[in-house]
Amino acid sequence: MKADLIVGIQWGDEGKGKIVDRLAQEYDMVCRSQGGHNAGHTIWVDGVKFALHLIPSGVLNPHAINVVGNGVVLCPEAIIKEMVQFENLEGRLFISDKAHLNLPYHALIDQAKERLKGEKAIGTTGKGIGPAYADKINRTGFRAGELLNPTKLCAAIIEYFKQNRDIFDIYEIDTPSEAELLSQLEEYEAKLAPFITDTTQMVWNALDADKRILLEGAQGTMLDIDHGTYPYVTSSATVSAGACTGLGINPKDIGKVTGIVKAYCTRVGNGPFPTEDFGEDGARLGKQGHEFGTTTGRARRCGWFDAIATRYASRLNGCDELALMKLDVLDGFDEVKVCVAYEVDGKEIDYLPSNLEDVTPIYKTFKGWDNSVGARRFEDLPLAAQEYVKVIEEISKTKVGIISTSPERDDTIIL
Ligand code: IMP
């Protein structure tokens, strides 16, 4: 059986958590293939709060196997902290031995680089994601499998510190002594060794055994290292193709692709965001949508739905359908706007250019509505909201298959 994939269509924070949490109950295996603990969502189960950053959402389904794939950058400290929330993870959580390690010095380098960039800072989460992926691509990284031999890994990292001494000095970063590092690595090994394995074979076996597999994307398409708003992006392939390299599956192994979009747009960190609204509407979207980052607590920038960016992202990912999240946040606006084209150098275009810095959005305005909150059937949505959904389908050339009308798991319309 082919694996189903959930992918963010905007700048992350589209509400993937709610959908993945709902769907995870139906799958035998849930896999992460990219990103790291820069991702985050909170899930409430029976009044208990769970914060997930690296562990796939299937952890809340006692019958599902959870895989952290080779494309993830794994911060041992972060995952150990996260694991404490759950009991009996052995046999339910597996970490690829090929996943690259995101070690404490990566976060320090990330933060120092951002400081030096000043106004041009990317606005990263400061979790070491970029430096960890840079080491992977530079072929100077260390992989989770190496944690199984802490003494050998320690010697290799000490050598890395020596070779990169000048860089650590420029960034004024203190590296740990050999004894400190060894004790840290031994602790990681003690806690993580039972979970580290060859997950590629494991995923293949599950595919061959017709298990139901969900691939859980992190961040969003507009943050993709190649196709996003470079350099204001994250350092992984957030598009659906990234799931192949990040897990070791081939494109033919992927079945249904669901793109997650919010009914408006948000972005955290710096970089172009054509439909950002700096006025009252943007502030109101932020307030009504509780738009604060789960990982960093930063206020998210807010603006109107960008149908051109959605069409671009849908094509890039091969979306079969969209899940339209947080439609209820638009309740109470007299009018709502959708970006239907851009203006660049005085010319109107209807596609996403490679550089989004200098585009001006062209909007169509639609009648607003009240009371979509909690609707569970399409017919129960106010007519103007139904119309809004149809406009999004038409311009983005992708059907809307799911609509979310509140944070509650059941306030969801399945079309
Ligand atoms: P990094 O991934 O920490 O390097 O951050 C690079 C950019 O991606 C910054 O603009 C972050 O705010 C953004 N980013 C990273 N992870 C997420 C996420 O999970 N949701 C939304 N934005 C994210």
Coordinates of C-alpha atoms and ligand atoms in Angstrom, one line a residue:
M1 CA 0.0 0.0 0.0
K2 CA 1.2 3.5 -0.8
A3 CA 2.0 6.0 2.0
D4 CA -0.1 9.1 2.4
L5 CA 1.6 12.4 2.9
I6 CA 0.7 15.6 4.7
V7 CA 2.6 18.7 3.7
G8 CA 2.5 22.4 4.7
I9 CA 1.6 24.7 1.8
Q10 CA 2.5 28.1 3.3
W11 CA 5.2 29.2 5.8
G12 CA 4.6 26.5 8.3
D13 CA 2.1 26.6 11.2
E14 CA -0.8 25.8 8.9
G15 CA -2.4 23.6 11.6
K16 CA -0.8 20.3 10.5
G17 CA -0.9 19.2 14.1
K18 CA -4.7 18.9 14.3
I19 CA -5.0 17.0 11.0
V20 CA -2.1 14.7 11.7
D21 CA -3.4 14.0 15.2
R22 CA -6.8 13.1 13.8
L23 CA -5.3 11.0 11.0
A24 CA -2.7 9.3 13.1
Q25 CA -5.4 7.3 14.8
E26 CA -6.0 5.5 11.5
Y27 CA -2.4 4.7 10.6
D28 CA 0.0 1.9 11.6
M29 CA 3.1 3.9 11.1
V30 CA 3.7 7.7 11.2
C31 CA 7.1 9.0 9.8
R32 CA 9.0 12.3 10.0
S33 CA 11.4 12.8 7.1
Q34 CA 12.9 16.3 7.5
G35 CA 13.4 19.3 9.8
G36 CA 14.1 18.9 13.5
H37 CA 13.0 20.4 16.8
N38 CA 12.3 23.7 15.0
A39 CA 8.9 22.2 14.3
G40 CA 6.3 22.0 17.1
H41 CA 2.8 21.4 17.9
T42 CA 0.7 20.9 21.0
I43 CA -1.9 18.2 21.3
W44 CA -4.4 17.9 24.0
V45 CA -5.7 14.5 24.9
D46 CA -8.3 14.2 27.7
G47 CA -7.2 17.5 29.2
V48 CA -3.5 16.5 29.1
K49 CA -1.1 18.6 27.1
F50 CA 1.6 17.0 24.9
A51 CA 4.3 19.1 23.1
L52 CA 5.7 17.4 20.0
H53 CA 8.8 18.6 18.2
L54 CA 10.7 15.6 16.9
I55 CA 8.5 12.6 17.8
P56 CA 5.9 11.9 15.1
S57 CA 2.3 12.5 16.1
G58 CA 1.5 8.8 15.9
V59 CA 2.9 8.5 19.4
L60 CA -0.5 9.4 20.7
N61 CA -1.9 6.3 19.0
P62 CA -0.8 3.3 21.2
H63 CA -0.9 1.0 18.1
A64 CA 1.2 3.1 15.8
I65 CA 4.9 2.8 15.1
N66 CA 6.8 6.1 14.9
V67 CA 9.8 6.7 12.7
V68 CA 12.2 9.6 12.8
G69 CA 13.8 9.3 9.3
N70 CA 17.3 9.9 8.0
G71 CA 16.4 13.3 6.7
V72 CA 15.7 14.7 10.2
V73 CA 18.3 16.5 12.1
L74 CA 18.2 15.0 15.6
C75 CA 18.9 16.9 18.7
P76 CA 19.5 14.2 21.3
E77 CA 18.7 16.5 24.2
A78 CA 15.4 17.7 22.7
I79 CA 14.1 14.2 21.9
I80 CA 15.1 12.8 25.3
K81 CA 13.2 15.7 26.9
E82 CA 10.2 15.0 24.7
M83 CA 10.3 11.2 25.3
V84 CA 9.8 11.8 29.1
Q85 CA 6.1 12.6 28.3
F86 CA 5.4 9.1 27.1
E87 CA 5.6 5.6 28.6
N88 CA 6.6 2.4 26.9
L89 CA 8.2 4.0 23.8
E90 CA 10.4 0.9 23.1
G91 CA 9.0 -0.9 20.1
R92 CA 7.0 2.2 19.1
L93 CA 9.6 4.8 18.4
F94 CA 12.5 4.2 15.9
I95 CA 15.2 6.7 14.9
S96 CA 17.2 6.3 11.7
D97 CA 20.9 5.5 12.3
K98 CA 21.5 7.8 9.3
A99 CA 19.7 10.8 10.8
H100 CA 22.3 13.6 11.4
L101 CA 23.0 14.8 14.9
N102 CA 22.1 18.3 15.8
L103 CA 24.5 18.9 18.7
P104 CA 24.6 21.7 21.3
Y105 CA 27.3 23.6 19.3
H106 CA 25.0 23.7 16.2
A107 CA 22.5 25.8 18.2
L108 CA 25.3 28.1 19.4
I109 CA 26.6 28.6 15.9
D110 CA 23.0 29.3 14.6
Q111 CA 22.5 31.9 17.3
A112 CA 25.9 33.6 16.8
K113 CA 25.4 33.8 13.0
E114 CA 22.0 35.4 13.5
R115 CA 23.5 37.9 15.9
L116 CA 26.2 38.8 13.4
K117 CA 23.7 39.2 10.6
G118 CA 21.9 41.9 12.5
E119 CA 19.0 43.4 10.5
K120 CA 19.5 40.7 7.8
A121 CA 19.0 37.9 10.3
I122 CA 16.8 35.1 8.9
G123 CA 14.9 34.9 12.2
T124 CA 15.7 31.2 12.7
T125 CA 14.3 29.3 15.7
G126 CA 17.9 29.3 17.0
K127 CA 17.8 25.5 17.3
G128 CA 20.9 24.7 15.2
I129 CA 18.9 23.4 12.2
G130 CA 21.0 25.3 9.5
P131 CA 24.4 24.5 10.9
A132 CA 23.5 20.8 11.4
Y133 CA 22.3 20.5 7.8
A134 CA 25.4 22.4 6.7
D135 CA 27.6 19.9 8.4
K136 CA 25.7 17.1 6.7
I137 CA 26.2 18.6 3.2
N138 CA 29.8 19.5 4.0
R139 CA 30.3 15.8 5.0
T140 CA 31.5 16.9 8.4
G141 CA 28.4 15.8 10.3
F142 CA 27.8 12.9 12.7
R143 CA 25.0 10.5 12.5
A144 CA 22.7 8.9 15.1
G145 CA 24.2 5.5 14.5
E146 CA 27.6 6.8 15.8
L147 CA 26.0 7.4 19.2
L148 CA 26.2 3.7 19.7
N149 CA 30.0 4.1 20.2
P150 CA 30.4 7.2 22.4
T151 CA 34.1 6.9 22.8
K152 CA 34.8 6.8 19.1
L153 CA 32.3 9.6 18.4
C154 CA 33.8 11.7 21.2
A155 CA 37.3 11.4 19.6
A156 CA 35.8 12.4 16.2
I157 CA 34.0 15.4 17.6
I158 CA 37.1 16.6 19.5
E159 CA 39.0 16.4 16.2
Y160 CA 36.2 18.4 14.5
F161 CA 36.5 21.0 17.3
K162 CA 40.3 21.2 16.6
Q163 CA 39.8 21.6 12.8
N164 CA 37.1 24.3 13.3
R165 CA 38.8 26.1 16.2
D166 CA 39.0 29.4 14.3
I167 CA 35.3 29.4 13.6
F168 CA 34.4 28.6 17.2
D169 CA 36.7 31.5 18.3
I170 CA 35.2 34.0 15.9
Y171 CA 31.7 33.1 17.2
E172 CA 33.1 33.2 20.8
I173 CA 31.7 29.7 21.4
D174 CA 33.2 27.5 24.2
T175 CA 33.4 23.9 23.2
P176 CA 33.2 21.2 25.9
S177 CA 36.2 19.4 27.3
E178 CA 36.8 15.8 26.2
A179 CA 35.5 14.5 29.5
E180 CA 32.4 16.7 29.5
L181 CA 31.6 15.7 25.9
L182 CA 32.1 12.0 26.6
S183 CA 29.8 12.0 29.6
Q184 CA 27.2 13.9 27.5
L185 CA 27.5 11.3 24.7
E186 CA 27.3 8.4 27.1
E187 CA 24.1 9.8 28.5
Y188 CA 22.6 10.1 25.0
E189 CA 23.7 6.6 24.2
A190 CA 22.1 5.2 27.4
K191 CA 18.8 6.8 26.6
L192 CA 18.6 6.6 22.8
A193 CA 20.4 3.3 21.8
P194 CA 17.3 1.1 22.0
F195 CA 15.6 3.3 19.5
I196 CA 18.3 3.7 16.9
T197 CA 18.1 1.4 13.9
D198 CA 18.0 1.0 10.1
T199 CA 14.6 2.6 9.5
T200 CA 14.8 2.4 5.7
Q201 CA 14.3 -1.4 5.8
M202 CA 11.6 -0.9 8.4
V203 CA 9.6 1.4 6.2
W204 CA 10.1 -0.8 3.2
N205 CA 8.8 -3.8 5.2
A206 CA 5.8 -1.9 6.3
L207 CA 5.1 -0.8 2.7
D208 CA 5.4 -4.4 1.5
A209 CA 3.2 -5.6 4.3
D210 CA 0.4 -3.2 3.2
K211 CA 0.6 -1.3 6.5
R212 CA -1.1 2.1 6.5
I213 CA 1.7 4.8 6.6
L214 CA 1.4 8.5 7.1
L215 CA 4.3 10.8 6.2
E216 CA 4.2 13.9 8.4
G217 CA 5.8 17.0 6.9
A218 CA 7.2 19.8 9.0
Q219 CA 7.4 23.5 8.3
G220 CA 5.9 24.5 4.9
T221 CA 6.5 24.7 1.2
M222 CA 7.4 28.4 1.2
L223 CA 10.2 27.6 3.6
D224 CA 11.7 24.9 1.4
I225 CA 15.4 25.3 0.8
D226 CA 15.1 25.2 -3.0
H227 CA 11.5 26.4 -3.7
G228 CA 10.9 28.8 -0.8
T229 CA 11.7 32.4 -0.3
Y230 CA 15.5 31.8 -0.2
P231 CA 17.5 32.8 1.9
Y232 CA 14.6 33.3 4.3
V233 CA 13.9 29.6 4.5
T234 CA 14.7 26.6 6.6
S235 CA 17.5 24.2 5.6
S236 CA 15.5 21.1 4.5
A237 CA 13.4 20.0 1.6
T238 CA 9.9 20.7 3.0
V239 CA 8.1 19.7 -0.2
S240 CA 6.7 16.2 -0.8
A241 CA 9.8 15.1 -2.7
G242 CA 11.7 15.6 0.6
A243 CA 9.8 12.7 2.1
C244 CA 11.5 10.3 -0.5
T245 CA 15.1 11.3 0.3
G246 CA 14.3 11.8 4.0
L247 CA 13.0 8.2 4.5
G248 CA 14.6 6.3 1.6
I249 CA 11.3 5.6 -0.2
N250 CA 10.7 6.2 -3.9
P251 CA 8.1 8.5 -5.5
K252 CA 6.0 5.6 -6.4
D253 CA 5.6 4.7 -2.7
I254 CA 3.6 7.9 -2.2
G255 CA -0.1 7.8 -2.6
K256 CA -2.4 10.6 -1.5
V257 CA -0.9 14.0 -0.9
T258 CA -2.8 16.5 1.3
G259 CA -1.7 20.1 1.4
I260 CA -2.5 21.9 4.6
V261 CA -3.3 25.6 4.3
K262 CA -4.7 28.2 6.7
A263 CA -7.7 30.2 5.5
Y264 CA -5.3 33.2 5.7
C265 CA -1.5 33.4 5.8
T266 CA 1.1 33.7 8.6
R267 CA 4.8 33.7 8.8
V268 CA 7.3 33.7 11.6
G269 CA 10.8 35.1 11.1
N270 CA 11.9 37.4 8.4
G271 CA 11.6 37.4 4.6
P272 CA 9.1 38.2 1.9
F273 CA 5.4 37.8 2.7
P274 CA 3.4 39.6 -0.1
T275 CA 0.0 39.5 1.5
E276 CA 1.1 40.6 5.0
D277 CA -1.3 43.1 6.5
F278 CA 0.3 45.7 8.7
G279 CA -3.0 47.3 9.7
E280 CA -5.9 46.4 11.8
D281 CA -6.9 43.3 9.8
G282 CA -3.5 41.7 10.3
A283 CA -3.6 42.4 14.0
R284 CA -7.1 41.0 14.3
L285 CA -6.1 37.8 12.4
G286 CA -3.3 37.4 14.9
K287 CA -5.5 37.9 17.8
Q288 CA -8.4 35.8 16.7
G289 CA -6.1 33.1 15.4
H290 CA -3.9 33.1 18.5
E291 CA -0.9 33.4 16.2
F292 CA 2.1 32.8 18.5
G293 CA 4.9 30.3 17.6
T294 CA 4.7 27.0 19.6
T295 CA 8.5 26.6 19.5
T296 CA 9.7 30.1 20.1
G297 CA 6.6 32.0 21.4
R298 CA 7.2 34.7 18.8
A299 CA 4.2 36.6 17.4
R300 CA 3.4 35.5 13.8
R301 CA 3.1 38.0 11.0
C302 CA -0.5 37.8 9.5
G303 CA -2.1 38.5 6.2
W304 CA -4.7 37.5 3.6
F305 CA -4.9 34.2 1.7
D306 CA -2.5 33.9 -1.2
A307 CA -4.1 31.8 -3.9
I308 CA -1.2 32.2 -6.3
A309 CA 1.3 30.9 -3.7
T310 CA -1.2 28.1 -2.9
R311 CA -1.4 27.0 -6.6
Y312 CA 2.4 27.0 -6.8
A313 CA 2.7 24.9 -3.7
S314 CA 0.0 22.5 -4.7
R315 CA 1.7 21.9 -8.1
L316 CA 5.1 21.5 -6.4
N317 CA 3.8 18.9 -4.0
G318 CA 1.3 17.1 -6.2
C319 CA -1.5 17.8 -3.9
D320 CA -4.6 15.7 -4.4
E321 CA -6.5 17.9 -2.0
L322 CA -6.2 20.8 0.4
A323 CA -7.1 20.8 4.1
L324 CA -8.3 24.4 4.8
M325 CA -7.6 25.2 8.4
K326 CA -8.9 27.9 10.8
L327 CA -11.7 29.0 8.6
D328 CA -13.5 30.2 11.7
V329 CA -10.8 32.8 12.4
L330 CA -12.3 34.8 9.6
D331 CA -15.6 35.0 11.3
G332 CA -16.8 38.6 11.9
F333 CA -14.8 40.3 9.1
D334 CA -17.1 42.4 6.9
E335 CA -14.9 41.6 3.9
V336 CA -12.2 39.1 3.3
K337 CA -9.5 39.4 0.6
V338 CA -7.8 36.8 -1.6
C339 CA -4.6 37.5 -3.5
V340 CA -5.4 36.4 -7.1
A341 CA -2.3 37.8 -9.0
Y342 CA 0.8 39.8 -8.4
E343 CA 2.2 43.0 -9.9
V344 CA 5.9 43.0 -10.7
D345 CA 7.5 46.0 -12.5
G346 CA 4.1 47.3 -13.5
K347 CA 3.1 44.0 -15.0
E348 CA 0.4 41.6 -13.8
I349 CA 1.5 38.0 -13.4
D350 CA -0.5 35.0 -12.2
Y351 CA 2.4 32.8 -11.1
L352 CA 5.0 32.8 -8.3
P353 CA 8.2 34.5 -9.4
S354 CA 11.6 33.2 -8.1
N355 CA 12.0 36.3 -6.1
L356 CA 9.1 37.5 -4.0
E357 CA 10.8 40.6 -2.6
D358 CA 9.3 43.1 -5.0
V359 CA 5.8 41.8 -5.8
T360 CA 2.6 43.6 -4.9
P361 CA -0.4 41.5 -4.3
I362 CA -3.6 42.1 -6.4
Y363 CA -6.7 41.2 -4.3
K364 CA -10.2 40.3 -5.0
T365 CA -12.5 41.2 -2.1
F366 CA -15.4 39.0 -0.9
K367 CA -18.2 39.3 1.5
G368 CA -17.4 38.2 5.0
W369 CA -19.5 36.0 7.3
D370 CA -20.2 35.2 10.9
N371 CA -20.5 31.9 12.7
S372 CA -18.6 29.3 10.8
V373 CA -17.1 28.2 14.1
G374 CA -17.8 24.6 15.0
A375 CA -19.5 23.7 11.6
R376 CA -19.2 20.0 10.8
R377 CA -21.0 19.9 7.5
F378 CA -20.4 22.0 4.4
E379 CA -24.1 23.0 4.3
D380 CA -23.8 24.4 7.8
L381 CA -21.2 27.0 6.7
P382 CA -22.6 30.5 6.0
L383 CA -23.1 30.9 2.3
A384 CA -20.3 33.5 2.0
A385 CA -17.9 31.1 3.6
Q386 CA -18.9 28.3 1.2
E387 CA -18.3 30.8 -1.6
Y388 CA -14.8 31.6 -0.2
V389 CA -13.9 27.9 -0.2
K390 CA -15.0 27.6 -3.8
V391 CA -12.9 30.6 -4.9
I392 CA -9.9 29.0 -3.2
E393 CA -10.4 25.7 -5.0
E394 CA -10.9 27.5 -8.3
I395 CA -7.8 29.7 -8.2
S396 CA -5.5 27.2 -6.6
K397 CA -6.7 24.5 -8.9
T398 CA -7.0 22.0 -6.1
K399 CA -10.1 20.7 -4.4
V400 CA -10.6 21.3 -0.7
G401 CA -11.2 17.9 1.0
I402 CA -11.1 19.0 4.6
I403 CA -12.2 22.2 6.4
S404 CA -11.4 22.9 10.0
T405 CA -13.7 25.2 12.0
S406 CA -12.2 25.1 15.5
P407 CA -9.2 23.6 17.3
E408 CA -11.5 20.7 18.5
R409 CA -10.7 17.4 16.8
D410 CA -14.3 16.9 15.7
D411 CA -15.0 20.4 14.4
T412 CA -13.9 19.3 11.0
I413 CA -15.8 19.0 7.7
I414 CA -14.8 16.1 5.5
L415 CA -15.9 16.7 1.9
Ligands
IMP1 P1 15.3 27.4 11.1 O1 14.5 26.3 10.6 O2 15.3 27.4 12.6 O3 16.6 27.5 10.5 O4 14.5 28.8 10.7 C1 14.4 29.3 9.4 C2 13.1 29.9 9.1 O5 12.1 28.9 9.2 C3 12.7 30.9 10.2 O6 11.9 32.0 9.5 C4 11.8 30.2 11.1 O7 10.9 31.0 11.8 C5 11.1 29.3 10.1 N1 10.6 28.0 10.7 C6 11.3 27.0 11.1 N2 10.6 26.0 11.6 C7 9.3 26.4 11.5 C8 8.0 25.9 11.9 O8 7.9 24.7 12.3 N3 6.9 26.7 11.7 C9 7.0 27.9 11.1 N4 8.2 28.5 10.8 C10 9.3 27.7 11.0

